């Protein structure tokens, strides 16, 4: 099982919406499949070439490499703090990647899928440079969106060429560009339309949003797509006569999934192992991307792999999220709309964020972040339901049963129903995670804790203790089994919290080394647990107070 996330583009630090669509979702899936006993490899890396990096470096007055060295180190460290369990988080400047991309492109060139053509590109006479991709903005010819970029429209998602833009302007100086002749190398996607369409139709995992979008696009007619650019910052194009050109950033970024696998396998001394992940009959690959990245993973990547003629496995599933908006608007660093992944960790513990983002993951439509919504989810689901149930159960066992799982002499039908409920919820959650329905899985996890909470409220073991100690013991025995199941089942979503529960339950090793099926292995009677401390704290600040707190964090970080 190869689990990947879209390569974060590191011109800026990712915001929460970037994270939930890529790295966080991939991490939840990778952790789940490891618990299932699969051989999992989780890879991604910093996408550091291309025009937005150059644009940002120009703005800051430094070289692109200086910018990406700094940002890659910063972002890689942040992902660790977010608990991302990458086997390899690499970068597109690494030599394994560069070499692989060049060799791969030469292979498809020799296979006849690449052709060169004199074409007319936008050129800024003031800056004396061609304006590919994000160096130019204008109106989308399809939907009329005013701020479409040279390579893609953010509103309708269509891939564009810069010359398609209506009323284009140079993003460096704002001037109207001219059209100038230059030579570029193209991949002839039309030759691949039929196998691509067959692949997408036959793929049972692809969610409807990815499937429909891709099939529509193929039906409209796949145009040849330039794989070279007139920019300096990137991988030199390997084609004969292409000196001075570099490889289009999306082409190399999607090939990075392969090169990152190769790099990892070499590093662990098994240089041929990567083939099992990319050619193995029983290997599956799972991609987590934002919806604007769908065509690169369902069209461009499969097209490249097919064109190699080598028999690569095509993506098994591409799970695409919609956008996370902030108070009804798209995240924008310049307008200070949104929350960035470094700021978030200064405000609340990482598992609060991981839980919130997964439980509200924008799967069917755009989601909207507000402080009220965040505080409500944390308070109602994590603190009052999950945390409260676990803490009541464990402290009660600590104080009234000498810290040992009580003996259940006799289980009633209601007790059995709760134990059955554990099995059903854990099974449902596994099905949801298999289907990449992470949001549903997070909510099933909470419903399991709700089941335990309601059971405690109904049985009132604190009262039973006065009249029927054996009944109270049986209830606490059952409740302890719910806590055990919650510890395992929460491991993919809240790894730190799960580990805290595992340790408090006095279980050996780490929850992250166990198996998903261990959720259903009961704690034995008499098993000793440790002293419990609360898992979460209630958020009682208002939205205004949280906004002020965020502003303070920003100020502190800007000065650091
Ligand atoms: Zn558009
Ligand atoms: Zn210009």
Coordinates of C-alpha atoms and ligand atoms in Angstrom, one line a residue:
X1 CA 0.0 0.0 0.0
X2 CA 1.6 3.2 -1.2
X3 CA 0.0 6.2 0.5
X4 CA 0.9 9.6 -0.8
X5 CA -0.1 13.2 -0.4
X6 CA 0.0 15.9 -3.0
X7 CA 3.5 17.5 -2.8
X8 CA 3.1 20.7 -0.8
X9 CA 4.2 23.7 -2.8
X10 CA 6.5 25.5 -0.5
X11 CA 6.4 29.1 -1.7
X12 CA 4.5 29.6 1.6
X13 CA 3.7 27.5 4.7
X14 CA 0.6 25.4 4.1
X15 CA -2.7 26.4 5.8
X16 CA -5.2 24.1 7.5
X17 CA -7.1 23.6 4.2
X18 CA -3.9 22.4 2.4
X19 CA -3.1 20.1 5.3
X20 CA -6.4 18.3 5.6
X21 CA -6.6 17.7 1.9
X22 CA -3.1 16.2 1.6
X23 CA -0.7 15.3 4.4
X24 CA -3.2 14.9 7.3
X25 CA -5.6 12.6 5.3
X26 CA -2.7 10.6 4.0
X27 CA -1.4 10.2 7.5
X28 CA -4.7 9.0 8.9
X29 CA -4.9 6.4 6.0
X30 CA -1.3 5.3 6.4
X31 CA -1.7 4.8 10.1
X32 CA -4.9 2.8 9.6
X33 CA -3.4 0.5 7.0
X34 CA -0.3 -0.1 9.2
X35 CA -2.7 -1.2 12.0
X36 CA -4.4 -3.5 9.4
X37 CA -1.0 -5.2 9.0
X38 CA -0.4 -3.9 5.4
X39 CA 3.1 -3.1 4.3
X40 CA 2.7 0.7 4.0
X41 CA 5.0 3.2 2.4
X42 CA 4.0 6.9 2.9
X43 CA 5.8 9.3 0.7
X44 CA 5.7 12.9 -0.4
X45 CA 8.0 15.9 -0.5
X46 CA 8.3 19.6 -1.0
X47 CA 7.5 20.7 -4.5
X48 CA 10.1 23.4 -4.9
X49 CA 10.4 24.2 -8.6
X50 CA 8.3 26.3 -10.8
X51 CA 7.1 29.8 -11.2
X52 CA 5.4 30.6 -7.8
X53 CA 8.7 29.9 -6.0
X54 CA 10.5 32.1 -8.5
X55 CA 7.9 34.8 -8.1
X56 CA 8.2 34.6 -4.3
X57 CA 12.0 34.5 -4.3
X58 CA 12.0 37.6 -6.6
X59 CA 9.7 39.4 -4.1
X60 CA 12.0 38.5 -1.2
X61 CA 15.2 39.3 -3.1
X62 CA 16.8 35.9 -2.6
X63 CA 17.5 33.0 -4.9
X64 CA 14.9 30.3 -5.4
X65 CA 17.2 27.7 -3.8
X66 CA 17.7 29.8 -0.7
X67 CA 14.0 30.2 -0.4
X68 CA 13.2 26.4 -0.7
X69 CA 16.1 25.4 1.5
X70 CA 14.6 27.4 4.3
X71 CA 11.0 26.6 3.6
X72 CA 11.6 22.8 3.1
X73 CA 13.4 22.6 6.5
X74 CA 10.6 24.6 8.2
X75 CA 7.7 22.7 6.7
X76 CA 9.3 19.2 7.1
X77 CA 9.7 20.0 10.8
X78 CA 6.1 21.2 11.1
X79 CA 4.8 18.0 9.5
X80 CA 6.6 16.1 12.2
X81 CA 5.0 18.2 14.9
X82 CA 1.6 17.4 13.2
X83 CA 2.4 13.7 13.7
X84 CA 2.7 13.0 9.9
X85 CA 4.3 9.5 9.8
X86 CA 6.1 9.8 6.5
X87 CA 8.6 7.0 5.5
X88 CA 10.1 9.5 3.1
X89 CA 9.4 13.2 3.0
X90 CA 11.8 14.4 0.3
X91 CA 12.1 17.3 -2.1
X92 CA 12.2 17.9 -5.8
X93 CA 15.8 19.2 -5.6
X94 CA 17.1 15.8 -4.5
X95 CA 19.4 14.1 -7.1
X96 CA 17.4 10.8 -7.2
X97 CA 14.4 12.7 -8.3
X98 CA 16.1 14.8 -10.9
X99 CA 17.8 11.9 -12.5
X100 CA 14.6 9.8 -12.5
X101 CA 12.5 12.6 -14.1
X102 CA 15.0 13.1 -16.9
X103 CA 15.4 9.4 -17.7
X104 CA 11.6 8.8 -17.5
X105 CA 10.9 11.7 -19.9
X106 CA 13.5 10.4 -22.4
X107 CA 11.8 7.1 -22.3
X108 CA 8.4 8.5 -23.3
X109 CA 10.2 10.7 -25.9
X110 CA 11.7 7.6 -27.5
X111 CA 8.2 6.0 -27.3
X112 CA 6.9 8.8 -29.5
X113 CA 4.6 10.6 -27.1
X114 CA 6.7 13.8 -27.0
X115 CA 6.9 16.3 -29.9
X116 CA 8.4 19.7 -30.2
X117 CA 6.6 22.7 -31.7
X118 CA 7.2 26.3 -32.3
X119 CA 4.6 28.1 -30.3
X120 CA 3.5 31.5 -29.3
X121 CA 3.9 32.3 -25.6
X122 CA 3.3 35.4 -23.5
X123 CA 6.4 37.5 -23.0
X124 CA 6.9 40.5 -20.8
X125 CA 9.0 43.2 -22.5
X126 CA 9.6 45.1 -19.3
X127 CA 10.9 42.1 -17.4
X128 CA 12.5 40.5 -20.5
X129 CA 11.2 37.1 -19.8
X130 CA 8.6 34.6 -20.9
X131 CA 5.6 34.4 -18.6
X132 CA 4.6 30.8 -18.0
X133 CA 2.0 29.5 -15.4
X134 CA 1.7 31.8 -12.4
X135 CA 3.8 34.5 -13.9
X136 CA 0.6 35.6 -15.7
X137 CA -3.0 36.1 -14.6
X138 CA -6.1 37.0 -16.5
X139 CA -9.7 36.1 -17.2
X140 CA -10.7 32.4 -17.6
X141 CA -11.9 31.7 -21.1
X142 CA -14.3 29.0 -19.9
X143 CA -15.9 30.5 -16.8
X144 CA -14.9 34.2 -16.8
X145 CA -13.1 34.0 -13.4
X146 CA -11.1 37.2 -13.2
X147 CA -8.0 35.8 -11.4
X148 CA -7.3 32.6 -13.4
X149 CA -3.6 31.7 -13.5
X150 CA -1.7 30.8 -16.6
X151 CA -1.8 27.1 -16.0
X152 CA -5.2 26.6 -14.3
X153 CA -8.4 28.3 -13.3
X154 CA -9.1 28.2 -9.6
X155 CA -12.8 28.5 -10.0
X156 CA -13.7 25.9 -12.7
X157 CA -10.5 23.8 -12.2
X158 CA -9.7 23.6 -16.0
X159 CA -6.1 23.4 -17.0
X160 CA -5.1 26.4 -19.2
X161 CA -2.3 27.6 -21.4
X162 CA -1.3 31.2 -20.8
X163 CA -2.4 32.3 -24.2
X164 CA -6.0 31.2 -23.5
X165 CA -6.3 33.9 -20.8
X166 CA -8.4 36.9 -21.7
X167 CA -6.8 40.3 -20.7
X168 CA -3.6 38.7 -19.3
X169 CA -1.2 40.7 -17.2
X170 CA 2.4 40.0 -15.9
X171 CA 2.3 39.3 -12.2
X172 CA 5.7 40.9 -11.6
X173 CA 5.1 44.3 -13.2
X174 CA 1.4 44.2 -14.1
X175 CA 2.0 45.1 -17.7
X176 CA 0.2 43.6 -20.7
X177 CA 2.5 40.9 -22.2
X178 CA 3.2 40.4 -25.8
X179 CA 3.1 37.2 -27.7
X180 CA 6.4 35.8 -28.8
X181 CA 7.5 32.7 -30.6
X182 CA 9.4 30.0 -28.7
X183 CA 9.9 26.3 -29.0
X184 CA 8.4 23.8 -26.5
X185 CA 8.1 20.1 -26.0
X186 CA 4.6 18.6 -25.6
X187 CA 3.1 15.3 -24.4
X188 CA 0.5 14.2 -26.9
X189 CA -2.3 13.3 -24.5
X190 CA -4.8 12.6 -27.3
X191 CA -2.9 9.4 -28.1
X192 CA -3.7 8.3 -24.6
X193 CA -7.3 9.3 -24.4
X194 CA -8.7 5.8 -24.9
X195 CA -6.6 3.9 -22.3
X196 CA -7.1 6.8 -19.9
X197 CA -10.9 6.7 -20.3
X198 CA -10.9 2.9 -19.8
X199 CA -8.8 3.2 -16.7
X200 CA -11.1 5.8 -15.1
X201 CA -14.3 4.0 -16.0
X202 CA -12.9 0.7 -14.6
X203 CA -11.6 2.2 -11.4
X204 CA -14.1 1.4 -8.7
X205 CA -12.5 3.4 -5.9
X206 CA -12.3 6.8 -7.6
X207 CA -14.9 9.1 -5.9
X208 CA -17.6 10.7 -8.0
X209 CA -16.0 14.1 -8.0
X210 CA -12.7 12.8 -9.4
X211 CA -14.4 10.4 -11.9
X212 CA -16.8 12.9 -13.4
X213 CA -14.4 15.7 -13.7
X214 CA -11.8 13.5 -15.5
X215 CA -14.3 11.8 -17.9
X216 CA -15.7 15.2 -18.9
X217 CA -12.3 16.5 -19.6
X218 CA -11.4 13.5 -21.8
X219 CA -14.7 13.9 -23.6
X220 CA -14.0 17.6 -24.4
X221 CA -10.8 16.3 -26.1
X222 CA -7.4 16.1 -24.5
X223 CA -5.0 18.7 -25.9
X224 CA -1.3 18.3 -26.0
X225 CA 0.3 19.7 -22.9
X226 CA 3.6 21.5 -22.8
X227 CA 6.1 19.6 -20.6
X228 CA 8.8 22.3 -20.8
X229 CA 9.1 25.9 -19.6
X230 CA 11.2 28.9 -20.3
X231 CA 12.4 29.3 -16.8
X232 CA 15.7 28.7 -15.1
X233 CA 14.5 27.2 -11.8
X234 CA 13.7 23.6 -12.4
X235 CA 15.0 20.3 -13.8
X236 CA 16.8 20.8 -17.1
X237 CA 14.6 19.3 -19.9
X238 CA 16.4 16.2 -21.3
X239 CA 15.2 16.3 -24.9
X240 CA 17.7 16.9 -27.7
X241 CA 17.6 20.6 -28.6
X242 CA 15.9 21.6 -25.4
X243 CA 18.9 23.3 -23.8
X244 CA 17.9 26.1 -21.5
X245 CA 14.4 24.8 -20.9
X246 CA 13.2 23.2 -17.7
X247 CA 10.6 20.5 -17.0
X248 CA 7.0 21.7 -16.2
X249 CA 6.6 21.5 -12.5
X250 CA 3.5 19.3 -12.4
X251 CA 5.1 16.7 -14.6
X252 CA 8.0 16.3 -12.2
X253 CA 5.9 16.6 -9.1
X254 CA 3.7 13.6 -10.0
X255 CA 6.7 11.6 -11.1
X256 CA 8.1 12.4 -7.6
X257 CA 5.8 9.8 -6.1
X258 CA 7.9 7.2 -8.0
X259 CA 11.2 8.8 -7.3
X260 CA 10.4 9.2 -3.6
X261 CA 9.7 5.5 -3.4
X262 CA 13.0 4.7 -5.2
X263 CA 14.9 7.0 -2.9
X264 CA 13.4 5.4 0.2
X265 CA 14.1 1.8 -1.0
X266 CA 17.7 2.7 -1.8
X267 CA 18.1 4.3 1.7
X268 CA 16.9 1.1 3.4
X269 CA 19.3 -1.0 1.3
X270 CA 16.6 -2.6 -0.9
X271 CA 17.1 -0.8 -4.2
X272 CA 14.7 -3.1 -6.1
X273 CA 11.8 -3.0 -3.6
X274 CA 10.2 0.1 -5.2
X275 CA 9.1 -2.1 -8.1
X276 CA 6.8 -4.0 -5.8
X277 CA 5.0 -0.8 -5.0
X278 CA 4.7 0.3 -8.6
X279 CA 4.4 -2.9 -10.6
X280 CA 3.3 -5.5 -8.0
X281 CA 0.0 -7.2 -8.8
X282 CA -1.2 -6.9 -5.2
X283 CA 0.1 -3.3 -4.7
X284 CA -2.3 -0.4 -4.3
X285 CA -1.6 3.3 -4.4
X286 CA -3.7 5.9 -2.6
X287 CA -3.4 9.6 -3.4
X288 CA -4.8 12.4 -1.2
X289 CA -5.2 15.7 -3.0
X290 CA -7.2 18.9 -3.1
X291 CA -9.9 19.1 -5.8
X292 CA -7.8 21.5 -7.9
X293 CA -5.2 18.7 -8.2
X294 CA -7.5 16.0 -9.5
X295 CA -6.6 16.3 -13.2
X296 CA -2.9 15.9 -12.4
X297 CA -3.5 12.6 -10.7
X298 CA -6.3 11.1 -12.8
X299 CA -5.0 12.3 -16.2
X300 CA -1.4 13.6 -16.2
X301 CA 0.1 10.9 -13.9
X302 CA -1.6 7.9 -15.5
X303 CA -0.8 9.4 -19.0
X304 CA 2.9 9.6 -18.1
X305 CA 2.9 6.1 -16.6
X306 CA 1.1 4.6 -19.7
X307 CA 3.4 6.4 -22.1
X308 CA 6.4 4.8 -20.5
X309 CA 5.0 1.4 -21.8
X310 CA 6.5 -0.3 -18.7
X311 CA 3.3 -1.5 -17.1
X312 CA 3.2 0.7 -14.1
X313 CA 0.2 0.3 -11.8
X314 CA -2.1 3.3 -12.2
X315 CA -3.5 5.1 -9.2
X316 CA -5.8 2.8 -7.2
X317 CA -7.6 5.7 -5.6
X318 CA -7.4 9.4 -5.7
X319 CA -9.3 10.9 -2.8
X320 CA -9.9 14.6 -3.5
X321 CA -11.2 17.0 -0.9
X322 CA -13.2 20.2 -1.6
X323 CA -11.9 23.5 -0.1
X324 CA -11.8 24.5 3.5
X325 CA -12.9 28.1 3.7
X326 CA -12.4 30.5 6.6
X327 CA -15.4 32.4 7.7
X328 CA -16.9 32.0 4.3
X329 CA -13.8 33.0 2.3
X330 CA -10.9 31.4 0.5
X331 CA -7.6 31.3 2.5
X332 CA -5.3 34.2 1.5
X333 CA -2.0 34.9 3.2
X334 CA -1.9 38.5 1.9
X335 CA -5.4 39.2 3.2
X336 CA -4.7 37.3 6.4
X337 CA -7.7 35.0 5.9
X338 CA -7.1 31.5 7.2
X339 CA -5.0 29.7 9.8
X340 CA -1.6 28.4 8.9
X341 CA -0.3 25.1 10.2
X342 CA 2.5 26.7 12.3
X343 CA 0.1 29.1 14.0
X344 CA -2.5 26.4 14.8
X345 CA 0.0 24.5 16.9
X346 CA 0.7 27.5 19.0
X347 CA -3.0 27.8 19.9
X348 CA -4.2 24.2 20.7
X349 CA -2.8 20.7 21.0
X350 CA -2.2 18.9 17.7
X351 CA -4.9 16.3 18.3
X352 CA -7.6 18.9 18.7
X353 CA -6.7 20.1 15.2
X354 CA -6.3 16.7 13.7
X355 CA -9.6 15.6 15.1
X356 CA -11.4 18.8 14.1
X357 CA -10.0 18.7 10.5
X358 CA -10.7 15.1 9.9
X359 CA -14.2 15.2 11.5
X360 CA -15.1 18.2 9.3
X361 CA -13.0 17.1 6.2
X362 CA -14.6 18.7 3.2
X363 CA -15.5 15.5 1.3
X364 CA -18.8 16.4 -0.5
X365 CA -18.8 20.1 -0.5
X366 CA -16.6 23.0 0.7
X367 CA -16.4 23.3 4.5
X368 CA -16.2 26.5 6.5
X369 CA -14.0 27.1 9.5
X370 CA -15.2 29.4 12.3
X371 CA -14.1 29.5 15.9
X372 CA -17.6 28.8 17.1
X373 CA -17.7 25.6 15.0
X374 CA -14.2 24.6 16.2
X375 CA -14.9 25.2 19.9
X376 CA -18.3 23.4 19.6
X377 CA -16.7 20.3 18.0
X378 CA -13.9 20.1 20.5
X379 CA -16.2 20.8 23.5
X380 CA -19.2 18.6 22.5
X381 CA -17.4 15.7 20.8
X382 CA -13.9 15.5 22.3
X383 CA -14.3 16.9 25.8
X384 CA -17.9 16.2 26.9
X385 CA -18.3 12.9 25.1
X386 CA -15.1 11.1 24.3
X387 CA -12.9 12.6 27.1
X388 CA -15.6 12.6 29.7
X389 CA -16.4 9.0 29.2
X390 CA -12.8 7.8 29.2
X391 CA -11.9 9.8 32.2
X392 CA -15.0 8.8 34.3
X393 CA -14.4 5.2 33.5
X394 CA -10.7 5.1 34.3
X395 CA -10.8 7.3 37.5
X396 CA -13.7 5.2 38.8
X397 CA -11.7 2.0 38.3
X398 CA -8.8 3.8 39.9
X399 CA -10.7 4.9 43.0
X400 CA -13.2 2.2 43.5
X401 CA -11.6 -0.9 42.2
X402 CA -8.0 -0.3 43.2
X403 CA -7.0 0.3 39.6
X404 CA -7.8 -3.2 38.4
X405 CA -10.3 -4.0 35.6
X406 CA -13.3 -5.3 37.7
X407 CA -14.6 -8.8 37.4
X408 CA -17.8 -9.3 35.5
X409 CA -19.6 -12.2 37.1
X410 CA -22.6 -11.9 35.0
X411 CA -23.4 -9.9 31.9
X412 CA -26.9 -8.7 31.2
X413 CA -28.4 -8.4 27.7
X414 CA -27.7 -4.6 27.9
X415 CA -24.1 -5.2 28.7
X416 CA -23.8 -7.7 25.8
X417 CA -25.5 -5.1 23.5
X418 CA -22.7 -2.6 24.4
X419 CA -20.0 -5.2 23.6
X420 CA -21.8 -5.9 20.3
X421 CA -21.9 -2.1 19.7
X422 CA -18.1 -2.0 20.0
X423 CA -17.7 -4.6 17.3
X424 CA -20.1 -2.9 15.0
X425 CA -18.6 0.6 15.4
X426 CA -15.1 -0.6 15.0
X427 CA -16.1 -2.6 11.9
X428 CA -18.0 0.4 10.4
X429 CA -15.0 2.7 11.1
X430 CA -12.7 0.3 9.2
X431 CA -15.0 0.2 6.2
X432 CA -15.2 4.0 6.2
X433 CA -11.4 4.3 6.4
X434 CA -11.0 1.8 3.6
X435 CA -13.3 3.9 1.5
X436 CA -11.3 7.1 2.4
X437 CA -14.4 8.4 4.1
X438 CA -12.3 9.9 6.9
X439 CA -14.9 12.3 8.0
X440 CA -17.5 9.5 8.6
X441 CA -14.8 7.5 10.4
X442 CA -14.1 10.3 12.9
X443 CA -17.8 10.7 13.6
X444 CA -18.2 6.9 14.1
X445 CA -15.3 7.1 16.6
X446 CA -17.2 9.7 18.6
X447 CA -20.4 7.7 18.3
X448 CA -18.6 4.8 20.0
X449 CA -17.6 7.0 22.9
X450 CA -21.2 8.3 23.0
X451 CA -22.4 4.7 23.3
X452 CA -20.1 4.3 26.3
X453 CA -21.1 7.6 27.8
X454 CA -24.9 6.9 27.6
X455 CA -24.3 3.4 29.1
X456 CA -22.6 5.0 32.1
X457 CA -25.3 7.6 32.5
X458 CA -28.0 4.9 32.4
X459 CA -26.3 2.4 34.6
X460 CA -25.0 4.9 37.1
X461 CA -22.3 2.6 38.6
X462 CA -21.6 5.2 41.3
X463 CA -25.1 4.6 42.7
X464 CA -25.0 0.8 42.0
X465 CA -21.9 0.6 44.1
X466 CA -23.9 1.3 47.2
X467 CA -26.5 -1.4 46.5
X468 CA -25.0 -4.0 44.1
X469 CA -21.2 -4.0 43.9
X470 CA -21.2 -7.0 41.5
X471 CA -23.4 -5.1 39.0
X472 CA -21.2 -2.0 39.3
X473 CA -18.2 -4.1 38.6
X474 CA -19.8 -5.6 35.5
X475 CA -20.7 -2.2 34.2
X476 CA -17.2 -0.9 34.7
X477 CA -15.8 -4.0 33.0
X478 CA -17.9 -3.3 29.9
X479 CA -17.0 0.4 30.0
X480 CA -13.3 -0.5 30.2
X481 CA -13.6 -2.5 27.0
X482 CA -15.1 0.5 25.2
X483 CA -12.1 2.6 26.4
X484 CA -9.7 -0.1 25.0
X485 CA -11.5 -0.1 21.7
X486 CA -11.4 3.7 21.6
X487 CA -7.7 3.7 22.2
X488 CA -7.0 1.6 19.2
X489 CA -9.6 3.1 16.9
X490 CA -8.5 6.7 17.6
X491 CA -4.8 5.9 16.8
X492 CA -5.0 7.0 13.1
X493 CA -6.8 10.2 13.8
X494 CA -5.4 11.3 17.2
X495 CA -2.1 9.4 17.6
X496 CA -0.9 11.2 20.8
X497 CA -4.3 10.8 22.6
X498 CA -4.5 7.2 21.6
X499 CA -1.0 6.6 23.0
X500 CA -1.9 8.4 26.3
X501 CA -4.9 6.1 26.6
X502 CA -2.8 3.0 25.8
X503 CA -0.3 3.9 28.5
X504 CA -2.9 4.7 31.0
X505 CA -4.5 1.3 30.3
X506 CA -1.2 -0.2 31.3
X507 CA -0.8 -2.0 28.0
X508 CA 2.6 -3.1 26.7
X509 CA 4.5 -1.4 23.9
X510 CA 2.8 1.3 21.9
X511 CA -0.7 1.5 20.4
X512 CA 1.0 2.2 17.1
X513 CA 2.5 -1.2 17.1
X514 CA -0.7 -3.1 17.6
X515 CA -3.3 -4.3 15.2
X516 CA -6.7 -2.9 14.4
X517 CA -8.3 -6.1 15.6
X518 CA -6.8 -5.5 19.0
X519 CA -9.6 -3.0 19.5
X520 CA -11.8 -6.0 20.1
X521 CA -9.4 -7.9 22.4
X522 CA -10.9 -7.5 25.8
X523 CA -8.9 -6.2 28.8
X524 CA -8.7 -9.1 31.2
X525 CA -10.3 -9.0 34.6
X526 CA -7.8 -7.9 37.2
X527 CA -5.6 -6.1 34.6
X528 CA -3.9 -3.1 36.3
X529 CA -4.3 0.3 34.9
X530 CA -2.4 3.5 35.7
X531 CA -3.7 6.7 37.2
X532 CA -5.8 8.6 34.6
X533 CA -5.5 12.3 33.7
X534 CA -7.9 14.2 31.6
X535 CA -7.4 13.8 27.8
X536 CA -8.8 17.2 26.8
X537 CA -9.8 20.6 28.2
X538 CA -12.9 22.6 27.4
X539 CA -12.4 25.7 25.2
X540 CA -14.3 28.5 26.9
X541 CA -13.0 31.4 25.0
X542 CA -15.2 33.4 22.7
X543 CA -14.5 33.8 19.0
X544 CA -13.3 37.3 19.6
X545 CA -10.9 36.2 22.2
X546 CA -9.6 33.4 19.9
X547 CA -9.1 36.0 17.1
X548 CA -7.1 38.1 19.5
X549 CA -5.0 35.1 20.6
X550 CA -4.3 34.3 17.0
X551 CA -3.3 37.9 16.3
X552 CA -0.8 37.7 19.2
X553 CA 0.6 34.4 18.0
X554 CA 1.1 36.0 14.6
X555 CA 2.9 39.0 16.0
X556 CA 5.1 36.8 18.1
X557 CA 6.0 34.6 15.1
X558 CA 6.7 37.6 12.9
X559 CA 9.1 38.9 15.4
X560 CA 10.9 35.5 16.0
Ligands
LIG1 ZN1 -12.5 28.9 -15.2
LIG2 ZN1 6.5 42.1 -16.4

